[in-house]
CSV table of C-alpha atoms in Angstrom, one decimal:
chain,number,residue,atom,x,y,z
A,1,MET,CA,127.1,-195.8,10.1
A,2,LYS,CA,126.0,-196.0,6.4
A,3,ARG,CA,123.7,-193.1,7.0
A,4,SER,CA,126.4,-191.2,8.7
A,5,VAL,CA,128.5,-191.5,5.6
A,6,THR,CA,125.6,-190.5,3.3
A,7,ALA,CA,125.2,-187.2,5.5
A,8,GLY,CA,128.7,-186.3,5.8
A,9,LEU,CA,129.2,-186.7,1.9
A,10,ALA,CA,125.9,-184.9,1.2
A,11,VAL,CA,126.9,-181.8,3.5
A,12,LEU,CA,130.5,-181.9,1.7
A,13,GLY,CA,128.9,-181.8,-1.7
A,14,THR,CA,126.6,-179.0,-0.6
A,15,GLY,CA,129.5,-177.0,0.8
A,16,VAL,CA,131.6,-177.4,-2.3
A,17,PHE,CA,128.7,-176.4,-4.6
A,18,TRP,CA,128.0,-173.4,-2.4
A,19,ALA,CA,131.6,-172.3,-2.1
A,20,LEU,CA,132.1,-172.3,-6.0
A,21,GLY,CA,128.7,-170.5,-6.6
A,22,LEU,CA,127.2,-173.3,-8.7
A,23,PRO,CA,123.4,-173.5,-9.2
A,24,LEU,CA,121.2,-175.2,-6.7
A,25,PRO,CA,123.8,-176.3,-4.2
A,26,PHE,CA,121.2,-177.9,-1.9
A,27,LEU,CA,120.0,-180.1,-4.8
A,28,PHE,CA,123.1,-180.7,-6.8
A,29,GLY,CA,125.7,-180.7,-4.2
A,30,PRO,CA,124.2,-184.0,-2.3
A,31,MET,CA,123.1,-185.5,-5.5
A,32,THR,CA,126.7,-185.2,-7.1
A,33,ALA,CA,128.5,-186.2,-3.9
A,34,CYS,CA,126.2,-189.4,-3.1
A,35,LEU,CA,126.2,-190.3,-6.8
A,36,MET,CA,130.1,-190.2,-7.1
A,37,ALA,CA,130.3,-192.2,-3.7
A,38,ALA,CA,127.7,-194.7,-5.0
A,39,LEU,CA,129.6,-195.5,-8.2
A,40,ALA,CA,132.8,-196.0,-6.0
A,41,HIS,CA,130.9,-198.4,-4.0
A,42,ALA,CA,131.1,-196.5,-0.7
A,43,PRO,CA,128.9,-197.8,2.3
A,44,MET,CA,125.8,-195.6,2.0
A,45,GLU,CA,122.2,-195.8,2.7
A,46,GLY,CA,119.3,-193.5,2.3
A,47,PHE,CA,117.5,-191.6,5.1
A,48,GLY,CA,114.2,-193.7,4.8
A,49,GLN,CA,111.2,-192.0,6.3
A,50,VAL,CA,113.1,-188.6,6.9
A,51,SER,CA,113.4,-188.4,3.1
A,52,VAL,CA,109.8,-189.1,2.5
A,53,ALA,CA,108.9,-186.5,5.3
A,54,ALA,CA,111.0,-184.0,3.3
A,55,ARG,CA,108.7,-184.4,0.3
A,56,THR,CA,105.7,-183.4,2.2
A,57,ILE,CA,107.3,-179.9,2.3
A,58,LEU,CA,106.9,-179.8,-1.6
A,59,GLY,CA,103.4,-180.8,-1.2
A,60,VAL,CA,102.7,-177.9,1.2
A,61,ALA,CA,104.4,-175.6,-1.2
A,62,VAL,CA,102.3,-176.6,-4.3
A,63,GLY,CA,99.1,-176.5,-2.0
A,64,ALA,CA,99.9,-173.2,-1.0
A,65,SER,CA,100.0,-172.1,-4.7
A,66,ILE,CA,96.6,-173.2,-5.2
A,67,THR,CA,94.4,-170.1,-4.8
A,68,PRO,CA,91.1,-169.0,-6.3
A,69,SER,CA,93.0,-167.3,-9.1
A,70,LEU,CA,94.4,-170.7,-10.3
A,71,PHE,CA,90.7,-172.1,-10.7
A,72,ALA,CA,90.1,-169.0,-13.0
A,73,GLU,CA,93.0,-170.2,-15.1
A,74,LEU,CA,92.1,-174.0,-15.4
A,75,PRO,CA,90.0,-173.3,-18.5
A,76,LYS,CA,92.9,-171.8,-20.2
A,77,MET,CA,95.0,-175.0,-19.3
A,78,ALA,CA,92.5,-177.4,-20.8
A,79,ALA,CA,93.8,-177.4,-24.3
A,80,SER,CA,97.5,-178.1,-23.2
A,81,ILE,CA,96.2,-180.6,-20.6
A,82,MET,CA,94.4,-182.3,-23.4
A,83,LEU,CA,97.8,-183.1,-25.1
A,84,ILE,CA,98.9,-185.2,-22.0
A,85,PRO,CA,97.2,-188.5,-23.3
A,86,LEU,CA,98.9,-188.0,-26.7
A,87,PHE,CA,102.2,-187.5,-24.9
A,88,ILE,CA,101.8,-190.7,-22.9
A,89,LEU,CA,100.6,-192.8,-25.7
A,90,LEU,CA,103.6,-191.6,-28.0
A,91,ILE,CA,106.0,-192.4,-25.1
A,92,ALA,CA,104.5,-196.1,-24.8
A,93,LEU,CA,104.4,-196.6,-28.6
A,94,ILE,CA,108.2,-195.6,-28.8
A,95,GLY,CA,109.5,-196.6,-25.5
A,96,VAL,CA,108.3,-200.2,-25.1
A,97,PRO,CA,109.9,-201.3,-28.6
A,98,PHE,CA,113.0,-199.3,-27.7
A,99,PHE,CA,113.7,-201.3,-24.4
A,100,ARG,CA,112.3,-204.6,-26.0
A,101,LYS,CA,113.9,-204.6,-29.4
A,102,LEU,CA,117.2,-202.6,-28.8
A,103,TRP,CA,118.1,-203.4,-25.4
A,104,GLY,CA,116.7,-206.9,-24.8
A,105,PHE,CA,114.3,-206.4,-21.9
A,106,ASP,CA,111.5,-208.7,-21.5
A,107,THR,CA,108.0,-207.3,-22.3
A,108,THR,CA,106.8,-206.5,-18.8
A,109,THR,CA,110.1,-204.8,-17.7
A,110,ALA,CA,110.2,-202.8,-21.1
A,111,PHE,CA,106.8,-201.5,-20.5
A,112,TYR,CA,107.1,-200.3,-16.9
A,113,ALA,CA,110.6,-198.9,-17.8
A,114,ALA,CA,109.1,-196.8,-20.7
A,115,MET,CA,106.1,-195.3,-18.5
A,116,PRO,CA,106.8,-191.8,-17.2
A,117,GLY,CA,104.9,-192.4,-14.0
A,118,GLY,CA,106.2,-191.8,-10.4
A,119,LEU,CA,109.3,-193.8,-9.8
A,120,GLN,CA,108.1,-195.8,-6.7
A,121,ASP,CA,104.7,-196.4,-8.4
A,122,MET,CA,106.2,-197.9,-11.5
A,123,ILE,CA,108.7,-200.0,-9.6
A,124,ILE,CA,105.8,-201.4,-7.4
A,125,PHE,CA,103.5,-202.0,-10.1
A,126,GLY,CA,106.1,-203.4,-12.3
A,127,THR,CA,107.3,-205.9,-9.9
A,128,GLU,CA,103.9,-207.1,-9.0
A,129,ALA,CA,103.4,-207.8,-13.0
A,130,GLY,CA,106.7,-209.8,-13.0
A,131,ALA,CA,109.0,-207.0,-14.1
A,132,ASN,CA,112.8,-206.9,-12.7
A,133,PRO,CA,112.7,-204.4,-9.9
A,134,ARG,CA,116.5,-203.7,-9.9
A,135,THR,CA,116.3,-202.8,-13.6
A,136,LEU,CA,113.3,-200.6,-13.2
A,137,SER,CA,114.9,-198.8,-10.3
A,138,LEU,CA,118.0,-198.1,-12.2
A,139,ILE,CA,116.1,-197.0,-15.3
A,140,HIS,CA,113.9,-194.6,-13.5
A,141,GLY,CA,116.7,-193.3,-11.0
A,142,THR,CA,118.6,-192.5,-14.3
A,143,ARG,CA,115.6,-190.9,-15.9
A,144,VAL,CA,115.1,-188.5,-13.0
A,145,LEU,CA,119.0,-188.0,-12.5
A,146,ILE,CA,119.6,-187.0,-16.2
A,147,ILE,CA,116.6,-184.6,-16.4
A,148,VAL,CA,117.1,-183.1,-13.1
A,149,THR,CA,120.7,-182.5,-14.3
A,150,LEU,CA,120.0,-181.1,-17.8
A,151,ALA,CA,116.8,-179.2,-17.1
A,152,PRO,CA,118.3,-176.3,-15.4
A,153,ILE,CA,120.7,-176.0,-18.3
A,154,PHE,CA,117.9,-176.2,-20.9
A,155,LEU,CA,116.1,-173.5,-18.9
A,156,ALA,CA,119.0,-171.2,-18.5
A,157,VAL,CA,120.4,-171.7,-22.2
A,158,PHE,CA,117.2,-171.9,-24.3
A,159,TYR,CA,114.6,-170.2,-22.1
A,160,ASP,CA,116.9,-167.4,-20.5
A,161,ALA,CA,115.3,-168.6,-17.0
A,162,ASP,CA,116.8,-167.1,-14.0
A,163,LEU,CA,117.3,-170.0,-11.3
A,164,THR,CA,117.7,-167.6,-8.5
A,165,ASN,CA,114.1,-166.9,-7.8
A,166,PRO,CA,113.3,-166.3,-4.2
A,167,ILE,CA,112.1,-169.9,-2.9
A,168,GLY,CA,110.3,-168.5,0.3
A,169,GLN,CA,110.6,-166.2,3.3
A,170,PRO,CA,112.9,-167.2,6.2
A,171,ALA,CA,110.9,-168.8,9.1
A,172,SER,CA,111.4,-165.8,11.2
A,173,GLU,CA,109.4,-163.7,8.9
A,174,LEU,CA,106.3,-166.0,8.5
A,175,PRO,CA,103.4,-165.8,11.0
A,176,ILE,CA,103.9,-168.5,13.6
A,177,HIS,CA,100.3,-169.7,13.4
A,178,GLU,CA,100.7,-170.3,9.4
A,179,VAL,CA,103.7,-172.3,10.1
A,180,LEU,CA,102.1,-174.5,12.6
A,181,LEU,CA,99.2,-175.0,10.0
A,182,MET,CA,101.7,-175.9,7.5
A,183,VAL,CA,103.3,-178.5,9.5
A,184,LEU,CA,99.9,-179.9,10.7
A,185,ALA,CA,98.9,-180.2,6.8
A,186,ALA,CA,102.1,-181.9,6.1
A,187,VAL,CA,101.8,-184.6,9.0
A,188,VAL,CA,98.1,-185.2,8.7
A,189,GLY,CA,98.1,-185.1,4.9
A,190,TRP,CA,101.0,-187.5,4.7
A,191,LYS,CA,99.8,-190.2,7.1
A,192,GLY,CA,96.1,-189.8,6.4
A,193,GLY,CA,97.0,-190.2,2.7
A,194,GLU,CA,98.8,-193.3,3.3
A,195,ARG,CA,96.1,-194.8,5.6
A,196,ILE,CA,93.5,-194.4,2.7
A,197,GLY,CA,96.0,-195.8,-0.1
A,198,LEU,CA,96.5,-192.4,-1.7
A,199,PHE,CA,99.2,-192.8,-4.4
A,200,GLY,CA,102.1,-190.3,-3.9
A,201,ALA,CA,100.7,-189.7,-0.3
A,202,SER,CA,103.7,-187.8,0.9
A,203,ILE,CA,103.2,-185.0,-1.7
A,204,LEU,CA,99.4,-185.2,-2.5
A,205,GLY,CA,98.1,-185.6,1.0
A,206,PRO,CA,99.8,-182.4,2.3
A,207,MET,CA,99.1,-180.7,-1.1
A,208,ILE,CA,95.3,-181.3,-0.7
A,209,LEU,CA,95.1,-180.2,2.9
A,210,THR,CA,97.3,-177.1,2.2
A,211,ALA,CA,95.2,-176.1,-0.7
A,212,ALA,CA,91.9,-176.2,1.5
A,213,LEU,CA,93.8,-174.0,4.0
A,214,SER,CA,94.9,-171.6,1.1
A,215,LEU,CA,91.4,-171.6,-0.3
A,216,GLY,CA,90.0,-170.9,3.0
A,217,ASP,CA,92.2,-167.8,3.5
A,218,PHE,CA,94.0,-169.4,6.4
A,219,ILE,CA,97.5,-169.4,4.9
A,220,HIS,CA,99.2,-166.9,2.4
A,221,SER,CA,102.7,-168.0,1.9
A,222,ARG,CA,105.1,-171.0,1.0
A,223,PRO,CA,106.9,-173.1,3.6
A,224,PRO,CA,109.9,-171.2,5.0
A,225,ARG,CA,112.9,-171.1,2.9
A,226,GLU,CA,115.0,-173.4,5.3
A,227,ALA,CA,112.3,-176.0,4.8
A,228,ILE,CA,112.4,-175.7,1.2
A,229,LEU,CA,116.2,-176.1,1.2
A,230,ALA,CA,116.0,-179.1,3.4
A,231,ALA,CA,113.7,-180.7,0.9
A,232,GLN,CA,116.1,-180.1,-1.9
A,233,PHE,CA,118.9,-181.6,0.3
A,234,PHE,CA,117.2,-184.9,0.9
A,235,ILE,CA,115.9,-185.4,-2.7
A,236,GLY,CA,119.4,-184.8,-3.9
A,237,CYS,CA,120.7,-187.6,-1.4
A,238,THR,CA,117.9,-189.8,-2.6
A,239,ILE,CA,118.6,-189.6,-6.3
A,240,GLY,CA,122.3,-190.2,-5.6
A,241,VAL,CA,121.9,-193.1,-3.3
A,242,LYS,CA,119.6,-195.0,-6.0
A,243,PHE,CA,122.9,-196.1,-7.6
A,244,VAL,CA,124.6,-197.7,-4.6
A,245,GLY,CA,125.7,-201.4,-5.5
A,246,VAL,CA,125.4,-200.6,-9.2
A,247,THR,CA,127.8,-203.1,-11.2
A,248,TRP,CA,129.8,-202.6,-14.2
A,249,ARG,CA,127.4,-204.8,-16.2
A,250,GLU,CA,124.5,-202.7,-15.0
A,251,LEU,CA,126.3,-199.6,-16.0
A,252,GLN,CA,126.8,-200.9,-19.4
A,253,ARG,CA,123.3,-202.3,-20.0
A,254,VAL,CA,120.8,-200.7,-17.7
A,255,VAL,CA,122.0,-197.3,-16.9
A,256,ALA,CA,123.1,-196.9,-20.5
A,257,ALA,CA,119.6,-197.8,-21.8
A,258,GLY,CA,118.1,-195.3,-19.3
A,259,PHE,CA,120.5,-192.6,-20.5
A,260,ALA,CA,119.6,-193.2,-24.0
A,261,TYR,CA,115.9,-193.3,-23.3
A,262,VAL,CA,116.2,-189.8,-21.7
A,263,VAL,CA,117.3,-188.6,-25.1
A,264,VAL,CA,114.0,-190.1,-26.7
A,265,LEU,CA,111.9,-188.4,-23.9
A,266,ALA,CA,113.6,-185.3,-24.5
A,267,VAL,CA,112.9,-185.2,-28.1
A,268,LEU,CA,109.3,-185.8,-27.4
A,269,ALA,CA,108.9,-183.3,-24.6
A,270,ALA,CA,110.6,-180.7,-26.8
A,271,GLY,CA,108.1,-181.4,-29.5
A,272,PHE,CA,105.2,-180.9,-27.1
A,273,THR,CA,106.7,-177.8,-25.6
A,274,ALA,CA,106.8,-176.3,-29.0
A,275,ILE,CA,103.4,-177.2,-29.7
A,276,VAL,CA,102.3,-175.5,-26.5
A,277,THR,CA,104.2,-172.4,-27.0
A,278,THR,CA,103.5,-171.9,-30.7
A,279,LEU,CA,99.7,-172.2,-30.1
A,280,GLY,CA,100.0,-169.7,-27.1
A,281,LEU,CA,98.7,-172.3,-24.7
A,282,GLY,CA,101.3,-171.6,-22.1
A,283,ARG,CA,104.7,-169.7,-21.7
A,284,PRO,CA,107.8,-171.3,-22.7
A,285,VAL,CA,109.4,-172.0,-19.2
A,286,GLU,CA,106.0,-173.4,-17.8
A,287,ALA,CA,105.5,-175.6,-21.0
A,288,PHE,CA,108.9,-177.0,-20.7
A,289,LEU,CA,108.6,-177.9,-17.0
A,290,ALA,CA,105.0,-179.2,-17.6
A,291,PHE,CA,106.2,-181.8,-20.2
A,292,ALA,CA,109.6,-182.7,-18.8
A,293,PRO,CA,109.2,-186.2,-17.6
A,294,GLY,CA,110.9,-186.0,-14.3
A,295,GLY,CA,109.8,-186.8,-10.8
A,296,GLN,CA,106.9,-184.5,-9.4
A,297,ALA,CA,109.1,-183.5,-6.6
A,298,GLU,CA,112.1,-182.6,-8.7
A,299,MET,CA,110.0,-180.7,-11.2
A,300,THR,CA,108.2,-178.8,-8.2
A,301,VAL,CA,111.8,-177.7,-6.9
A,302,LEU,CA,112.8,-176.5,-10.5
A,303,ALA,CA,109.4,-174.5,-10.9
A,304,ILE,CA,109.9,-173.0,-7.4
A,305,VAL,CA,113.5,-171.8,-8.1
A,306,SER,CA,112.6,-170.8,-11.9
A,307,GLY,CA,109.7,-168.7,-10.7
A,308,ALA,CA,107.4,-170.6,-13.2
A,309,ASP,CA,103.6,-170.9,-12.4
A,310,LEU,CA,103.5,-173.8,-9.9
A,311,GLY,CA,99.8,-174.4,-10.5
A,312,PHE,CA,100.3,-174.9,-14.4
A,313,VAL,CA,103.4,-177.1,-14.0
A,314,ILE,CA,102.1,-179.3,-11.3
A,315,THR,CA,98.6,-179.7,-12.8
A,316,HIS,CA,100.1,-181.2,-16.0
A,317,HIS,CA,102.4,-183.5,-14.0
A,318,LEU,CA,99.4,-184.8,-11.9
A,319,THR,CA,97.3,-185.4,-15.1
A,320,ARG,CA,100.3,-187.5,-16.4
A,321,ILE,CA,100.9,-189.4,-13.3
A,322,VAL,CA,97.2,-190.2,-12.6
A,323,LEU,CA,96.7,-191.3,-16.2
A,324,VAL,CA,99.9,-193.5,-16.0
A,325,ILE,CA,98.9,-195.1,-12.8
A,326,ILE,CA,95.4,-195.8,-13.8
A,327,GLY,CA,96.1,-196.9,-17.3
A,328,ALA,CA,99.5,-198.6,-17.0
A,329,PRO,CA,98.3,-202.0,-15.5
A,330,ILE,CA,95.6,-202.1,-18.1
A,331,ALA,CA,97.9,-201.4,-20.9
A,332,ALA,CA,100.5,-203.7,-19.6
A,333,ASN,CA,98.1,-206.6,-19.6
A,334,LEU,CA,97.0,-205.9,-23.2
A,335,ILE,CA,100.6,-205.6,-24.3
A,336,LEU,CA,101.4,-208.8,-22.8
A,337,ARG,CA,98.4,-210.7,-24.1
A,338,LEU,CA,99.2,-209.6,-27.6
A,339,SER,CA,103.0,-210.2,-27.4
A,340,LYS,CA,102.7,-213.7,-25.7
A,341,PRO,CA,103.3,-215.7,-28.7
A,342,LYS,CA,106.5,-213.8,-29.4
A,343,ASP,CA,107.8,-214.0,-25.9
A,344,HIS,CA,106.8,-217.8,-25.5
A,345,PRO,CA,107.0,-219.4,-28.9
């Protein structure tokens, strides 16, 4: 029943955005409707594995963009990719004191709230380290929500980007054998990735297999337009449903902290975007999306609809996420060790 409510609201939101001619109706329609309903304490629930399966579509879309020409571009990306560790370090140096001193979070929660890794990864790692999972979920949910909402506005206003780029051909126009290969890559990549413990398996597993098919000259296009719209729909629902059950106290403290932190991240991202574009290391739209600290799935959608170079954007996001996932537990232990006397006088 709860999922039926979610589906009905999401479809309604999509219809309203479509009728009004608003941008990205299949993403923002469900997200807005589900967010408003969540804040009104409507009985909603996410779609579980169906939503996870929808993410595999984006993994396939990214994998299909990995071609021999992308590898030829990698040396040109090296300089901007080398800025990612500095970007993460500055985020940690500013973000941890921001949550610790200004908002009164404990050190562990402050660290994992500040880290711009994958939403699920940061919640899992943080919970295992003793952080507050509810706080982490709301902080990162707010980060993704605000960035996904504001990024299209920034793209349109400051970078004159057109968000109506064709997202893919209709299924009826694609060779049936290529569609079947994409479905196979999505399912095998996702489940195979989970079996071997691959982080972000629902996106990275399909991406790796589809990239192999693309490089092997077996597929030559993105997933069908209908599939990418479905992925947007479920991503929008997932973002909105994250706020189910939020209390007024959580809105005042946790969500407000997340909102304020997005401003900090935006300033840092803008600075690095300016560096990349000024030095001629990347075009403005690609640089903006590469350093915007949103979720990988959400940034993939925005890269597709803006016509940005998917390879450039996703290579930078993968670098950021890998570095955060590998380095976060080590850095967290170090910070906890150094701050222990302050936390336990």
